């Protein structure tokens, strides 16, 4: 599939993320969210002839870009799978527990947002799709046209953190009974009218569109599975670098790392008289959460919500 050059992507925290990986020239690395290859290309610059890089992405356009890069550089391989499935992919390649670093740059890319045909944006009218892989799963249109009012409200509230979720879900169900939703602009207008108050400077449909996108792509479920898979893939001393773009993602990453630093087994009964020191940490966290610099914010306003966290596997 050809890539439309009108839709460009500026990689967020590019130098910072690759530096945090501590790339070894002969190492093996995973880019769990290849996108348009910004991080991957910089990693390849730091790898020597024996180094290897494996990229993952669900988006066919990202895969096309990755295949072109793989044709240029034999050290790189691209796989059309979610990073949540990296465990089985790595195992099939005999690399389980041998990977030196994993990078996850979460969320949606600029080309996906800016291309109306992908249906991610309320700003540009297009087919109501929102799938990162348009060939898999149900579209946003299918969901809003068939799900119950209660389920739509749950998605708006849980994944979009929309406080008027019930009211907005009701408006969706009432309108679809007359005419099903097919376009992003149509849905955005209905949500706008149903939203009695919203944050200054934000579109009234911002949170609901976020909720729909997260639900349609199972983003939070994939993130939880991907973090576990990344940990299993890493060798002792390997680095995990995660860039998130909203509080729901960052909360999952933060709690995942916090629990591994504690080194406690899962599901211990509360009040069990066990010494905390008896458990060894699984990872150590490198530094504090990192954010985009002022210079990057000026060059790329979409980087304003980026948060990067870095951990190293200890055992």
Tab-separated table of C-alpha atoms in Angstrom:
chain	number	residue	atom	x	y	z
A	1	UNK	CA	0.000	0.000	0.000
A	2	UNK	CA	1.359	3.435	-0.885
A	3	UNK	CA	1.909	6.054	1.788
A	4	UNK	CA	0.384	9.488	1.268
A	5	UNK	CA	3.230	11.913	1.877
A	6	UNK	CA	0.755	14.643	2.828
A	7	UNK	CA	0.313	12.974	6.212
A	8	UNK	CA	3.557	13.368	8.133
A	9	UNK	CA	4.493	12.076	11.550
A	10	UNK	CA	6.875	13.761	13.982
A	11	UNK	CA	8.297	11.198	16.392
A	12	UNK	CA	7.833	12.280	20.009
A	13	UNK	CA	10.770	12.084	22.462
A	14	UNK	CA	12.879	10.581	19.685
A	15	UNK	CA	16.390	11.112	21.060
A	16	UNK	CA	15.331	10.657	24.676
A	17	UNK	CA	13.633	7.303	24.076
A	18	UNK	CA	16.470	5.806	22.045
A	19	UNK	CA	19.049	7.073	24.556
A	20	UNK	CA	17.028	5.438	27.349
A	21	UNK	CA	17.273	2.085	25.535
A	22	UNK	CA	21.087	2.222	25.965
A	23	UNK	CA	21.516	0.599	22.547
A	24	UNK	CA	24.394	-1.874	22.205
A	25	UNK	CA	25.845	-2.203	18.687
A	26	UNK	CA	25.381	-5.993	18.735
A	27	UNK	CA	22.059	-5.955	20.603
A	28	UNK	CA	18.561	-7.157	19.735
A	29	UNK	CA	15.734	-4.625	20.104
A	30	UNK	CA	11.968	-4.439	19.638
A	31	UNK	CA	10.004	-1.421	18.447
A	32	UNK	CA	6.503	-2.424	19.497
A	33	UNK	CA	4.825	0.482	17.705
A	34	UNK	CA	6.721	1.092	14.453
A	35	UNK	CA	4.398	3.827	13.123
A	36	UNK	CA	6.410	5.621	10.473
A	37	UNK	CA	9.729	4.341	11.797
A	38	UNK	CA	11.203	7.381	13.529
A	39	UNK	CA	12.459	5.491	16.571
A	40	UNK	CA	13.421	2.441	14.516
A	41	UNK	CA	15.617	4.430	12.138
A	42	UNK	CA	17.530	6.026	15.012
A	43	UNK	CA	17.981	2.644	16.719
A	44	UNK	CA	19.363	1.229	13.465
A	45	UNK	CA	21.850	4.111	13.297
A	46	UNK	CA	23.224	3.005	16.655
A	47	UNK	CA	23.340	-0.714	15.833
A	48	UNK	CA	26.376	-2.387	14.318
A	49	UNK	CA	26.404	-5.088	11.618
A	50	UNK	CA	25.440	-7.780	14.149
A	51	UNK	CA	22.594	-5.789	15.682
A	52	UNK	CA	18.965	-6.691	15.072
A	53	UNK	CA	15.675	-4.785	15.294
A	54	UNK	CA	12.164	-6.234	15.135
A	55	UNK	CA	9.223	-3.892	14.558
A	56	UNK	CA	5.533	-4.483	15.265
A	57	UNK	CA	2.470	-2.610	14.031
A	58	UNK	CA	-1.179	-3.321	13.192
A	59	UNK	CA	-1.609	-0.532	10.644
A	60	UNK	CA	-1.212	-1.626	6.986
A	61	UNK	CA	0.275	1.743	6.041
A	62	UNK	CA	2.878	1.441	8.792
A	63	UNK	CA	3.659	-2.075	7.594
A	64	UNK	CA	4.215	-0.755	4.052
A	65	UNK	CA	6.711	1.782	5.410
A	66	UNK	CA	8.364	-0.931	7.478
A	67	UNK	CA	8.677	-3.277	4.531
A	68	UNK	CA	10.431	-0.555	2.562
A	69	UNK	CA	12.865	-0.046	5.445
A	70	UNK	CA	13.434	-3.805	5.756
A	71	UNK	CA	14.287	-3.943	2.039
A	72	UNK	CA	16.934	-1.267	2.622
A	73	UNK	CA	18.364	-2.683	5.864
A	74	UNK	CA	18.694	-6.421	6.461
A	75	UNK	CA	19.039	-5.896	10.213
A	76	UNK	CA	15.365	-4.905	10.424
A	77	UNK	CA	12.207	-7.053	10.235
A	78	UNK	CA	8.611	-5.784	10.415
A	79	UNK	CA	5.688	-7.894	11.681
A	80	UNK	CA	1.989	-7.041	11.277
A	81	UNK	CA	0.844	-7.942	14.774
A	82	UNK	CA	-0.059	-6.076	17.932
A	83	UNK	CA	2.784	-5.669	20.399
A	84	UNK	CA	0.506	-7.551	22.799
A	85	UNK	CA	1.427	-10.636	20.770
A	86	UNK	CA	5.177	-10.061	20.854
A	87	UNK	CA	5.653	-12.924	23.332
A	88	UNK	CA	4.653	-15.647	20.868
A	89	UNK	CA	6.495	-13.927	18.013
A	90	UNK	CA	9.676	-13.661	20.058
A	91	UNK	CA	9.371	-17.262	21.244
A	92	UNK	CA	8.976	-18.489	17.660
A	93	UNK	CA	12.237	-16.716	16.787
A	94	UNK	CA	14.088	-18.200	19.763
A	95	UNK	CA	14.578	-14.789	21.378
A	96	UNK	CA	12.572	-15.140	24.609
A	97	UNK	CA	14.593	-13.657	27.458
A	98	UNK	CA	17.307	-12.513	25.034
A	99	UNK	CA	16.064	-9.076	23.959
A	100	UNK	CA	18.152	-6.079	25.042
A	101	UNK	CA	15.446	-3.430	24.850
A	102	UNK	CA	11.755	-2.877	24.102
A	103	UNK	CA	10.215	0.446	23.085
A	104	UNK	CA	6.466	1.113	23.184
A	105	UNK	CA	5.292	4.463	21.790
A	106	UNK	CA	1.572	4.266	22.530
A	107	UNK	CA	-1.518	5.926	21.108
A	108	UNK	CA	-2.424	7.015	17.609
A	109	UNK	CA	-0.006	8.469	15.051
A	110	UNK	CA	-0.342	11.785	13.249
A	111	UNK	CA	-0.963	10.141	9.840
A	112	UNK	CA	-3.852	8.193	11.367
A	113	UNK	CA	-5.328	11.332	12.939
A	114	UNK	CA	-4.830	13.555	9.919
A	115	UNK	CA	-6.175	11.220	7.239
A	116	UNK	CA	-9.999	11.641	7.190
A	117	UNK	CA	-10.392	8.230	5.568
A	118	UNK	CA	-9.152	6.534	8.741
A	119	UNK	CA	-12.023	7.953	10.782
A	120	UNK	CA	-10.067	8.848	13.921
A	121	UNK	CA	-10.723	12.571	14.014
A	122	UNK	CA	-13.768	14.686	14.790
A	123	UNK	CA	-12.043	17.599	13.040
A	124	UNK	CA	-12.088	16.096	9.544
A	125	UNK	CA	-15.170	14.344	8.242
A	126	UNK	CA	-14.623	10.799	7.041
A	127	UNK	CA	-15.851	7.207	7.382
A	128	UNK	CA	-16.460	6.346	11.045
A	129	UNK	CA	-13.857	3.585	11.355
A	130	UNK	CA	-11.055	4.218	13.919
A	131	UNK	CA	-9.455	0.783	13.537
A	132	UNK	CA	-5.659	0.768	13.475
A	133	UNK	CA	-5.977	-2.326	11.318
A	134	UNK	CA	-8.987	-1.680	9.047
A	135	UNK	CA	-9.058	-5.376	8.122
A	136	UNK	CA	-9.664	-6.632	11.668
A	137	UNK	CA	-12.319	-6.161	14.335
A	138	UNK	CA	-15.416	-3.977	14.342
A	139	UNK	CA	-15.413	-0.338	13.314
A	140	UNK	CA	-16.536	2.553	15.492
A	141	UNK	CA	-19.639	2.833	13.287
A	142	UNK	CA	-20.570	-0.787	13.948
A	143	UNK	CA	-20.146	-0.251	17.664
A	144	UNK	CA	-22.216	2.927	18.043
A	145	UNK	CA	-24.928	1.535	15.745
A	146	UNK	CA	-25.348	-1.801	17.541
A	147	UNK	CA	-24.156	-1.598	21.147
A	148	UNK	CA	-26.559	-0.997	24.009
A	149	UNK	CA	-26.923	2.473	25.472
A	150	UNK	CA	-25.368	1.196	28.706
A	151	UNK	CA	-22.331	-0.195	26.890
A	152	UNK	CA	-21.792	3.001	24.911
A	153	UNK	CA	-22.039	5.038	28.118
A	154	UNK	CA	-19.510	2.721	29.791
A	155	UNK	CA	-17.019	3.190	26.953
A	156	UNK	CA	-17.470	6.979	27.012
A	157	UNK	CA	-16.969	7.076	30.777
A	158	UNK	CA	-14.335	4.385	31.328
A	159	UNK	CA	-12.116	5.047	28.318
A	160	UNK	CA	-12.999	8.641	27.507
A	161	UNK	CA	-13.390	9.835	31.108
A	162	UNK	CA	-16.433	11.783	29.907
A	163	UNK	CA	-18.575	12.982	32.830
A	164	UNK	CA	-21.687	13.351	30.649
A	165	UNK	CA	-21.315	9.835	29.252
A	166	UNK	CA	-24.899	8.756	29.969
A	167	UNK	CA	-26.441	11.798	28.365
A	168	UNK	CA	-24.218	11.533	25.290
A	169	UNK	CA	-24.841	7.797	24.901
A	170	UNK	CA	-28.579	8.395	25.013
A	171	UNK	CA	-28.272	10.977	22.234
A	172	UNK	CA	-26.371	8.479	20.106
A	173	UNK	CA	-28.994	5.758	20.562
A	174	UNK	CA	-31.894	8.123	19.873
A	175	UNK	CA	-30.300	9.418	16.666
A	176	UNK	CA	-29.243	6.008	15.317
A	177	UNK	CA	-32.869	4.852	15.543
A	178	UNK	CA	-33.612	7.384	12.810
A	179	UNK	CA	-30.439	7.105	10.733
A	180	UNK	CA	-27.367	4.935	11.474
A	181	UNK	CA	-24.027	6.679	11.901
A	182	UNK	CA	-21.575	6.423	9.008
A	183	UNK	CA	-19.417	9.574	9.222
A	184	UNK	CA	-17.196	11.102	11.894
A	185	UNK	CA	-18.632	14.579	11.343
A	186	UNK	CA	-22.172	13.336	11.886
A	187	UNK	CA	-21.307	11.610	15.179
A	188	UNK	CA	-19.224	14.580	16.367
A	189	UNK	CA	-22.160	16.950	15.798
A	190	UNK	CA	-24.582	14.758	17.767
A	191	UNK	CA	-22.083	14.483	20.634
A	192	UNK	CA	-21.450	18.222	20.567
A	193	UNK	CA	-25.151	19.025	20.938
A	194	UNK	CA	-25.522	16.459	23.750
A	195	UNK	CA	-22.554	17.763	25.751
A	196	UNK	CA	-23.697	20.592	28.062
A	197	UNK	CA	-20.184	21.631	29.154
A	198	UNK	CA	-16.628	20.889	28.064
A	199	UNK	CA	-13.068	21.995	28.672
A	200	UNK	CA	-12.058	25.329	27.191
A	201	UNK	CA	-10.103	24.893	23.982
A	202	UNK	CA	-11.279	21.314	23.445
A	203	UNK	CA	-13.918	19.997	21.075
A	204	UNK	CA	-16.995	18.644	22.915
A	205	UNK	CA	-16.452	15.216	21.316
A	206	UNK	CA	-12.777	14.901	22.292
A	207	UNK	CA	-13.254	12.526	25.199
A	208	UNK	CA	-15.930	10.374	23.574
A	209	UNK	CA	-13.858	9.930	20.422
A	210	UNK	CA	-10.903	8.911	22.596
A	211	UNK	CA	-13.089	6.382	24.375
A	212	UNK	CA	-14.336	4.912	21.105
A	213	UNK	CA	-10.831	4.626	19.681
A	214	UNK	CA	-9.485	2.913	22.794
A	215	UNK	CA	-12.393	0.479	22.839
A	216	UNK	CA	-12.355	-0.368	19.122
A	217	UNK	CA	-8.616	-1.109	19.224
A	218	UNK	CA	-8.540	-2.732	22.683
A	219	UNK	CA	-5.701	-0.360	23.505
A	220	UNK	CA	-5.657	-0.816	27.266
A	221	UNK	CA	-5.997	-4.587	27.061
A	222	UNK	CA	-3.176	-4.704	24.521
A	223	UNK	CA	-1.049	-2.474	26.752
A	224	UNK	CA	-1.424	-4.746	29.782
A	225	UNK	CA	-0.619	-7.842	27.724
A	226	UNK	CA	2.228	-6.032	25.948
A	227	UNK	CA	3.918	-4.961	29.170
A	228	UNK	CA	3.896	-8.544	30.441
A	229	UNK	CA	5.194	-9.825	27.098
A	230	UNK	CA	7.928	-7.192	27.031
A	231	UNK	CA	9.132	-8.201	30.485
A	232	UNK	CA	9.292	-11.863	29.445
A	233	UNK	CA	11.146	-10.961	26.249
A	234	UNK	CA	13.864	-8.947	27.962
A	235	UNK	CA	17.148	-10.350	29.171
A	236	UNK	CA	18.421	-9.391	32.625
A	237	UNK	CA	19.737	-5.851	32.229
A	238	UNK	CA	17.404	-5.154	29.298
A	239	UNK	CA	15.499	-1.878	29.141
A	240	UNK	CA	11.761	-1.199	28.769
A	241	UNK	CA	10.892	2.297	27.498
A	242	UNK	CA	7.230	3.325	27.331
A	243	UNK	CA	5.799	6.600	26.011
A	244	UNK	CA	2.121	7.174	26.842
A	245	UNK	CA	-0.219	9.974	25.792
A	246	UNK	CA	-3.105	9.974	28.241
A	247	UNK	CA	-3.680	9.265	31.917
A	248	UNK	CA	-5.293	5.853	31.415
A	249	UNK	CA	-2.219	4.529	29.612
A	250	UNK	CA	0.264	6.150	31.963
A	251	UNK	CA	-1.561	4.831	35.037
A	252	UNK	CA	-1.272	1.262	33.751
A	253	UNK	CA	2.435	1.692	32.994
A	254	UNK	CA	3.145	3.390	36.312
A	255	UNK	CA	1.369	0.720	38.387
A	256	UNK	CA	2.961	-2.109	36.380
A	257	UNK	CA	6.433	-0.751	37.089
A	258	UNK	CA	5.648	0.091	40.706
A	259	UNK	CA	4.491	-3.445	41.469
A	260	UNK	CA	7.600	-4.945	39.868
A	261	UNK	CA	9.841	-2.645	41.880
A	262	UNK	CA	8.144	-3.942	45.028
A	263	UNK	CA	8.846	-7.460	43.815
A	264	UNK	CA	5.789	-8.869	45.545
A	265	UNK	CA	3.900	-11.950	44.296
A	266	UNK	CA	0.434	-11.366	42.887
A	267	UNK	CA	-2.743	-11.823	44.916
A	268	UNK	CA	-1.255	-12.059	48.396
A	269	UNK	CA	-4.004	-11.865	51.042
A	270	UNK	CA	-4.131	-8.527	52.800
A	271	UNK	CA	-2.574	-8.533	56.258
A	272	UNK	CA	-0.375	-11.558	55.613
A	273	UNK	CA	2.565	-11.346	58.088
A	274	UNK	CA	5.351	-11.496	55.467
A	275	UNK	CA	8.435	-9.304	55.515
A	276	UNK	CA	8.602	-7.004	52.497
A	277	UNK	CA	12.354	-7.559	52.288
A	278	UNK	CA	11.703	-11.219	51.490
A	279	UNK	CA	10.744	-10.216	47.941
A	280	UNK	CA	13.311	-9.074	45.430
A	281	UNK	CA	12.463	-6.333	42.938
A	282	UNK	CA	12.017	-7.530	39.364
A	283	UNK	CA	12.960	-4.183	37.813
A	284	UNK	CA	14.500	-0.895	38.727
A	285	UNK	CA	13.157	2.390	37.434
A	286	UNK	CA	15.549	4.773	35.704
A	287	UNK	CA	14.892	8.368	36.676
A	288	UNK	CA	11.570	10.124	36.932
A	289	UNK	CA	8.825	10.343	34.337
A	290	UNK	CA	10.128	12.414	31.427
A	291	UNK	CA	8.205	14.938	29.350
A	292	UNK	CA	8.790	16.747	26.073
A	293	UNK	CA	11.147	19.729	26.197
A	294	UNK	CA	9.997	23.284	25.559
A	295	UNK	CA	11.666	23.164	22.152
A	296	UNK	CA	9.801	19.977	21.223
A	297	UNK	CA	6.503	21.398	22.461
A	298	UNK	CA	6.927	24.391	20.167
A	299	UNK	CA	7.825	22.215	17.188
A	300	UNK	CA	5.140	19.599	17.847
A	301	UNK	CA	2.194	20.613	20.065
A	302	UNK	CA	0.923	17.008	20.061
A	303	UNK	CA	3.878	16.090	22.282
A	304	UNK	CA	2.393	18.040	25.201
A	305	UNK	CA	0.721	14.990	26.722
A	306	UNK	CA	3.633	12.562	26.245
A	307	UNK	CA	5.059	10.847	29.348
A	308	UNK	CA	8.059	8.510	29.135
A	309	UNK	CA	8.939	5.906	31.774
A	310	UNK	CA	12.018	3.681	31.752
A	311	UNK	CA	12.746	0.443	33.609
A	312	UNK	CA	15.554	-2.135	33.646
A	313	UNK	CA	14.979	-5.847	34.239
A	314	UNK	CA	16.861	-7.196	37.248
A	315	UNK	CA	15.874	-10.860	37.265
